[in-house]
XYZ file of C-alpha atoms in Angstrom:
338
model
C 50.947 -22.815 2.473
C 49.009 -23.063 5.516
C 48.210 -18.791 5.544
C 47.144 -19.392 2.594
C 44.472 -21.814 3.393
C 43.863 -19.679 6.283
C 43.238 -16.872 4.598
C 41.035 -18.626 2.031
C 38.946 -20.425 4.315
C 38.807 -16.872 5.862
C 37.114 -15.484 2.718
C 35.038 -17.882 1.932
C 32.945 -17.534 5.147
C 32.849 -14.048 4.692
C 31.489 -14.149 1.345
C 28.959 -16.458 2.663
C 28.288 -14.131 5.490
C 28.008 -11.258 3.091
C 25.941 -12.626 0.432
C 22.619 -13.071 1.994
C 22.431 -9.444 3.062
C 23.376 -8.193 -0.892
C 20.404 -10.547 -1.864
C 17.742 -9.339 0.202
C 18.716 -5.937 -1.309
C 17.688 -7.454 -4.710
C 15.168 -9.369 -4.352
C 13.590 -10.286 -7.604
C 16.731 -11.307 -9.212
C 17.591 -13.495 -6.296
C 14.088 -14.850 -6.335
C 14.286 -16.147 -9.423
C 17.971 -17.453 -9.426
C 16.590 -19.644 -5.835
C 13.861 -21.129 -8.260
C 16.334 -22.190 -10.727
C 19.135 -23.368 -8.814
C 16.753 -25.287 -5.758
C 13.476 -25.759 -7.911
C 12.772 -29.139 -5.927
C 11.936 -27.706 -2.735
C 9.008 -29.238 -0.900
C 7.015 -28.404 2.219
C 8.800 -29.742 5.221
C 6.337 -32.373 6.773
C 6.287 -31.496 10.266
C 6.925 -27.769 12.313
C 6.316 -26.663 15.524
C 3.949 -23.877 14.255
C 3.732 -22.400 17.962
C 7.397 -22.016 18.470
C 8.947 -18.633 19.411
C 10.610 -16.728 16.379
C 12.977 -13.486 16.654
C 11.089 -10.757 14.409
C 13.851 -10.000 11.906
C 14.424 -6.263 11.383
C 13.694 -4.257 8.552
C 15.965 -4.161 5.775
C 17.214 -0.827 4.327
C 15.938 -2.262 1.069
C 12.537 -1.754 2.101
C 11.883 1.692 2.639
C 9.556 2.057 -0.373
C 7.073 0.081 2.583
C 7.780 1.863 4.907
C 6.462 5.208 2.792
C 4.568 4.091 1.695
C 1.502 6.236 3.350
C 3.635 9.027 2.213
C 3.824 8.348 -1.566
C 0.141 7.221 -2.025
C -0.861 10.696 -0.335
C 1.465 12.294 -2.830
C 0.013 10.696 -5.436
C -3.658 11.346 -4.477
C -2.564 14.585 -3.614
C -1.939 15.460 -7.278
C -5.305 14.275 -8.857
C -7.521 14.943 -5.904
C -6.173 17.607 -3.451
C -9.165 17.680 -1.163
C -8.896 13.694 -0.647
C -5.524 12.282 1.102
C -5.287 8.297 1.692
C -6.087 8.497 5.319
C -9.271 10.488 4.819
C -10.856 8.050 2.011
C -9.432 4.995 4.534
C -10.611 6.742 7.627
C -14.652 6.658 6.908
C -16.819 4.625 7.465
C -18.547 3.231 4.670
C -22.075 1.077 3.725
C -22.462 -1.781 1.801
C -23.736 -1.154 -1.890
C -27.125 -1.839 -3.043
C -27.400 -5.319 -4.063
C -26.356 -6.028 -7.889
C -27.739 -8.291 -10.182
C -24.563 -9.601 -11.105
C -24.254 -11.396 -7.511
C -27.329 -12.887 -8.241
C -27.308 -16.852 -7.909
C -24.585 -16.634 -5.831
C -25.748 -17.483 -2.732
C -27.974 -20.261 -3.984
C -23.809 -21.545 -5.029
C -22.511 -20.790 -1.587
C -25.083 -22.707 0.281
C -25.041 -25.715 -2.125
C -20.835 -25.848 -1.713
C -20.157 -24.399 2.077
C -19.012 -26.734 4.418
C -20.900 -27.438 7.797
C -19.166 -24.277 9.249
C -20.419 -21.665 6.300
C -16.712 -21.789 5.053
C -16.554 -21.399 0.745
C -12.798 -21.851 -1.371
C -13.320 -19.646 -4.114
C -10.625 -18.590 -6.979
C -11.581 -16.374 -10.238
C -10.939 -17.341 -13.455
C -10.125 -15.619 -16.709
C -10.075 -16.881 -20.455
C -5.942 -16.359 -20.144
C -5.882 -19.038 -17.784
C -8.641 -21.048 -19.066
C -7.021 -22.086 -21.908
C -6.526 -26.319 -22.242
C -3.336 -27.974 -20.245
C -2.896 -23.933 -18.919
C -3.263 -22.982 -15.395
C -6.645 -23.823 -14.169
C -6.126 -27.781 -15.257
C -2.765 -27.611 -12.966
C -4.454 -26.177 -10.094
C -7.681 -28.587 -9.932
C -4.814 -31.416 -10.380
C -3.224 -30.371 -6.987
C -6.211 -31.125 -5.246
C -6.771 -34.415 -6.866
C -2.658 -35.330 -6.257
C -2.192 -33.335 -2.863
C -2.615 -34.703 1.018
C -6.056 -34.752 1.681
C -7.010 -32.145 -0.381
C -9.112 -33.751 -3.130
C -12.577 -33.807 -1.039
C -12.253 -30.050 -0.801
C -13.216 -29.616 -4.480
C -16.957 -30.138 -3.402
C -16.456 -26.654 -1.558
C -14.718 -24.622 -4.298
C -16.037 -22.052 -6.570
C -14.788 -20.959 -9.294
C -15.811 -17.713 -10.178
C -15.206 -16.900 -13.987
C -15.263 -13.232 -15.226
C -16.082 -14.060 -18.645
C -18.292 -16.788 -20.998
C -15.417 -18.615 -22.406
C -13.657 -19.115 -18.993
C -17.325 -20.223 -17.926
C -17.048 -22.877 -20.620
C -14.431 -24.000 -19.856
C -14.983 -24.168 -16.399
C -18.147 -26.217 -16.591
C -16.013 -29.035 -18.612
C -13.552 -28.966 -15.208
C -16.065 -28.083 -12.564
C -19.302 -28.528 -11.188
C -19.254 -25.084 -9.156
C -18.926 -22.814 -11.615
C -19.914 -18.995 -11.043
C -20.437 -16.117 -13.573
C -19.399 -13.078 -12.529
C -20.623 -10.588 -14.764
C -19.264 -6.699 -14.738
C -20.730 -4.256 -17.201
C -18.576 -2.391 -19.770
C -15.247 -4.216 -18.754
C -13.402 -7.421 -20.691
C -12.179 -9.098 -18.735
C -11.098 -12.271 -21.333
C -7.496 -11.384 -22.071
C -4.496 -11.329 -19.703
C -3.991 -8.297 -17.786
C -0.789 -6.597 -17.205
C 0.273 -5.883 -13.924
C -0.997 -2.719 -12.692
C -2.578 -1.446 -15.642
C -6.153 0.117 -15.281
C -8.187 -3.360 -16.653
C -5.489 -5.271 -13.667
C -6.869 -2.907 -10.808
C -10.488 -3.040 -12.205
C -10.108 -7.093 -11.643
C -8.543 -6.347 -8.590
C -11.591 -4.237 -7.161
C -14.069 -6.420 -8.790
C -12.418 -9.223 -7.291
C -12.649 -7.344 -4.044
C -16.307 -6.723 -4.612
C -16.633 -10.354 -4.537
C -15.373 -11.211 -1.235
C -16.841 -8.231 0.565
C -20.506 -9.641 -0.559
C -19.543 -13.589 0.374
C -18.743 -12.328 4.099
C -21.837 -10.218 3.852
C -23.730 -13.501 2.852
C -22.654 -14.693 6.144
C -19.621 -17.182 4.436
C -16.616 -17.408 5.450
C -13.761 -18.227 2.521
C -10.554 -19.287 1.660
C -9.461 -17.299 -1.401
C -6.545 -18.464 -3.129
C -5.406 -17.188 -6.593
C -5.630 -20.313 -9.552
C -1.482 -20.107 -9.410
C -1.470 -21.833 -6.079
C -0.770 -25.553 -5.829
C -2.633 -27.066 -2.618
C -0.271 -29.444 -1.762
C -2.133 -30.123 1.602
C -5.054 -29.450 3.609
C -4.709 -25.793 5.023
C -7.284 -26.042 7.428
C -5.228 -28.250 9.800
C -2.880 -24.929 9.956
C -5.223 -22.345 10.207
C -5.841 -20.419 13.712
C -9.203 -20.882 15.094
C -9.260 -17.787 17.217
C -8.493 -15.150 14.347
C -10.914 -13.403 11.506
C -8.362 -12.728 8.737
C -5.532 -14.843 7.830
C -3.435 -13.781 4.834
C -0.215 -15.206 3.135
C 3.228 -13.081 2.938
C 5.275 -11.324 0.109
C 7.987 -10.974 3.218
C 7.581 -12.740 6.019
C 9.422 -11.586 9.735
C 9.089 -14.456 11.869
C 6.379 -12.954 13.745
C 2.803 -14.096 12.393
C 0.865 -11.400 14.357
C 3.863 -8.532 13.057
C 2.114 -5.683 10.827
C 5.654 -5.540 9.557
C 5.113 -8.468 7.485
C 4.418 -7.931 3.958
C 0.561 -8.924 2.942
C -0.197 -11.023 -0.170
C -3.800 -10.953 -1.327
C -3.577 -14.017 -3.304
C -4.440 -16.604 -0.291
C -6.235 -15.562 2.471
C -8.732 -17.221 4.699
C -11.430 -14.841 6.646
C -14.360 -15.560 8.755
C -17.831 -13.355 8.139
C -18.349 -11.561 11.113
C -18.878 -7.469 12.036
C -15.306 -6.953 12.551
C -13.985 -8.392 8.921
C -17.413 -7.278 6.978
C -16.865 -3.764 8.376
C -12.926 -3.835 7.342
C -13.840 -5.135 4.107
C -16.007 -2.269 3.313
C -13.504 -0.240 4.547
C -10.893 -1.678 2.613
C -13.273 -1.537 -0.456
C -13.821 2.220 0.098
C -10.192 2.844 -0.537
C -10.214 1.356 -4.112
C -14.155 3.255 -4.815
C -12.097 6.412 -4.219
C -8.378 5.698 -5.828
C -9.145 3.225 -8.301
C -5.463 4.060 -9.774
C -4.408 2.034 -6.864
C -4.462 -1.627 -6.431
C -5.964 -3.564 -3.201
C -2.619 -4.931 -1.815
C -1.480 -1.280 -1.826
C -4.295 -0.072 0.374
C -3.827 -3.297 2.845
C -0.518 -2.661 3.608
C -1.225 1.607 4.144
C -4.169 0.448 7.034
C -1.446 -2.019 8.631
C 0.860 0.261 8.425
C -1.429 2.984 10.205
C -3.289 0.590 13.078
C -6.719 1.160 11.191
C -7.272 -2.558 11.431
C -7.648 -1.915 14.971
C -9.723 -0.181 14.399
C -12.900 -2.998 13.940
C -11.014 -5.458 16.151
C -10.054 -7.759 13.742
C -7.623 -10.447 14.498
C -5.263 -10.798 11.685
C -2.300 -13.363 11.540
C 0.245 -13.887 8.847
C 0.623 -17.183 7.706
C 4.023 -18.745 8.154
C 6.123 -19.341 5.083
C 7.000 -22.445 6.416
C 3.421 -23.828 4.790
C 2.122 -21.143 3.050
C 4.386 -19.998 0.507
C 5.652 -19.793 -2.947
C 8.645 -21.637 -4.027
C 10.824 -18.215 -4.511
C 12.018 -16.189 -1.151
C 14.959 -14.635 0.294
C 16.038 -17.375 2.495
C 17.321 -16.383 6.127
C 21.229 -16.726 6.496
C 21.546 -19.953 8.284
C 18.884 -21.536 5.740
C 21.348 -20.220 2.613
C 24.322 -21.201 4.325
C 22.937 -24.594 5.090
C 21.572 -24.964 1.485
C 25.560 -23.995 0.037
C 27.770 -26.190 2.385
C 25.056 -29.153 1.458
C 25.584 -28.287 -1.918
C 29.366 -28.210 -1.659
């Protein structure tokens, strides 16, 4: 009787020992299954943000990253042979003429910009314009979060069509019209489909010309709750701050896996000249979204190339709800479950 309980006690660590690394070899399934089964999971109150972490190493699971370079080329390859990724990402590039579809906006940046030059901005979309849909959730975090509510005076919202204008203006009073010839941008668009990446670019566009206008910004996507005040966690010595799909432990780790949904950059030469840059590579591969081309110039050093000082924000703060959690986190989580 007592082997047996041995031997069960036995197996149930090493199930529990096993199971993380199975997950982080499926990671959208897992994602999903975390939201359902912890879905109450809050931002822990206090951190020691300096603290030394152990980069974590690279998962077999993620090799498609670390090809990345090699698959893109492939791809470019095929529908332009004379132009390979690292060609179109290594030149230099200038900014475009100005277009009067930017126009008003810097009469909106100065009237919203804090005492620093610093903007929020998120873009908006009839799909999530729509009454009691996303945009009415997102203003309510600031209203409900920790000293977030006064940052609404320095938040744009930049809406890609009329009706998400409209509705805007009923929500708002920094409302933006971005206007883009020959493109709808009113419906939803699918991931990855040709109108998506034209968003994407145009979205792009967008930022390039705020840090041109001397602003700096905090884009976040209008699916992001602000529970608190980011700027007490931001890093005042870097240009570009960005949130993570994958996060290593290691905030200044090019290893970490970029999401272009929050990010917080300062206008100077270094980040205006990596933005153009950065905007180049979609001018020239449109079939390829921005997030694509971010992680291909980490991956190569090219952000080195202007100097810019980029740091991954920790998931401890800045994160969704759904990620692989490290082992002693999901072991924790089961034997306080059990």
């Amino acid at each position: 009787m007592r082997f047996r309980k041995t031997v069960s006690v036995v197996a149930v660590v090493a199930t529990l020992l096993v199971l993380p690394y199975l997950f982080m070899s499926f990671t959208n399934p897992v994602d999903q299954l975390l939201c359902r089964a912890f879905p109450s999971v809050k931002f822990p109150n206090n951190s020691d943000a300096s603290k030394s972490v152990p980069e974590q190493r690279i998962s077999s699971a993620e090799t498609t990253i670390n090809n990345l370079t090699a698959v893109l080329n492939s791809t470019l390859s095929k529908s332009h042979p004379d132009k390979a990724l690292s060609n179109v990402l290594n030149k230099s590039t200038v900014p475009e003429s100005a277009s009067s579809s930017f126009d008003g906006l810097e009469a909106m940046l100065s009237s919203v910009a804090t005492a620093d030059k610093t903007v929020i901005v998120t873009t908006l979309n009839q799909a999530w314009a729509a009454k009691d849909a996303m945009i009415d959730t997102f203003l309510e975090s600031f209203h409900k979060g920790e000293n977030t509510q006064f940052l609404l005076n320095h938040l744009v919202i930049v809406a890609l069509d009329h009706r998400s204008l409209e509705r805007c203006r009923e929500l708002h009073h920094h409302c933006f019209m971005l206007r883009t010839e020959g493109v709808d941008f009113t419906s939803r668009k699918r991931y990855m489909t040709e109108d998506f990446l034209k968003m994407m670019w145009r979205r792009m566009s967008l930022l390039r010309t705020i840090l041109e206008m001397g602003y700096n910004f905090v884009f976040t996507d209008a699916d992001i709750l602000w529970f608190r005040n980011p700027f007490d966690h931001f890093a005042n010595n870097t240009d570009f701050q960005i949130s993570s799909d994958k996060y290593r432990g290691n905030p200044y780790s090019f290893y970490n896996r970029p999401n272009c949904g929050y990010q917080y950059t300062r206008s100077n030469n270094r980040t205006i000249a990596m933005y153009r840059h950065w905007c180049q590579g979609g001018e020239e591969n449109p079939s390829i979204d921005e997030q694509s081309v971010l992680k291909v110039m980490l991956k190569r050093n090219e952000i080195a190339t202007y100097n810019v000082k980029i740091r991954f924000l920790e998931t401890e703060r800045f994160s969704g709800f759904c990620e692989v959690l490290s082992i002693n986190s999901f072991l924790f989580i089961l034997i306080k479950q059990c």
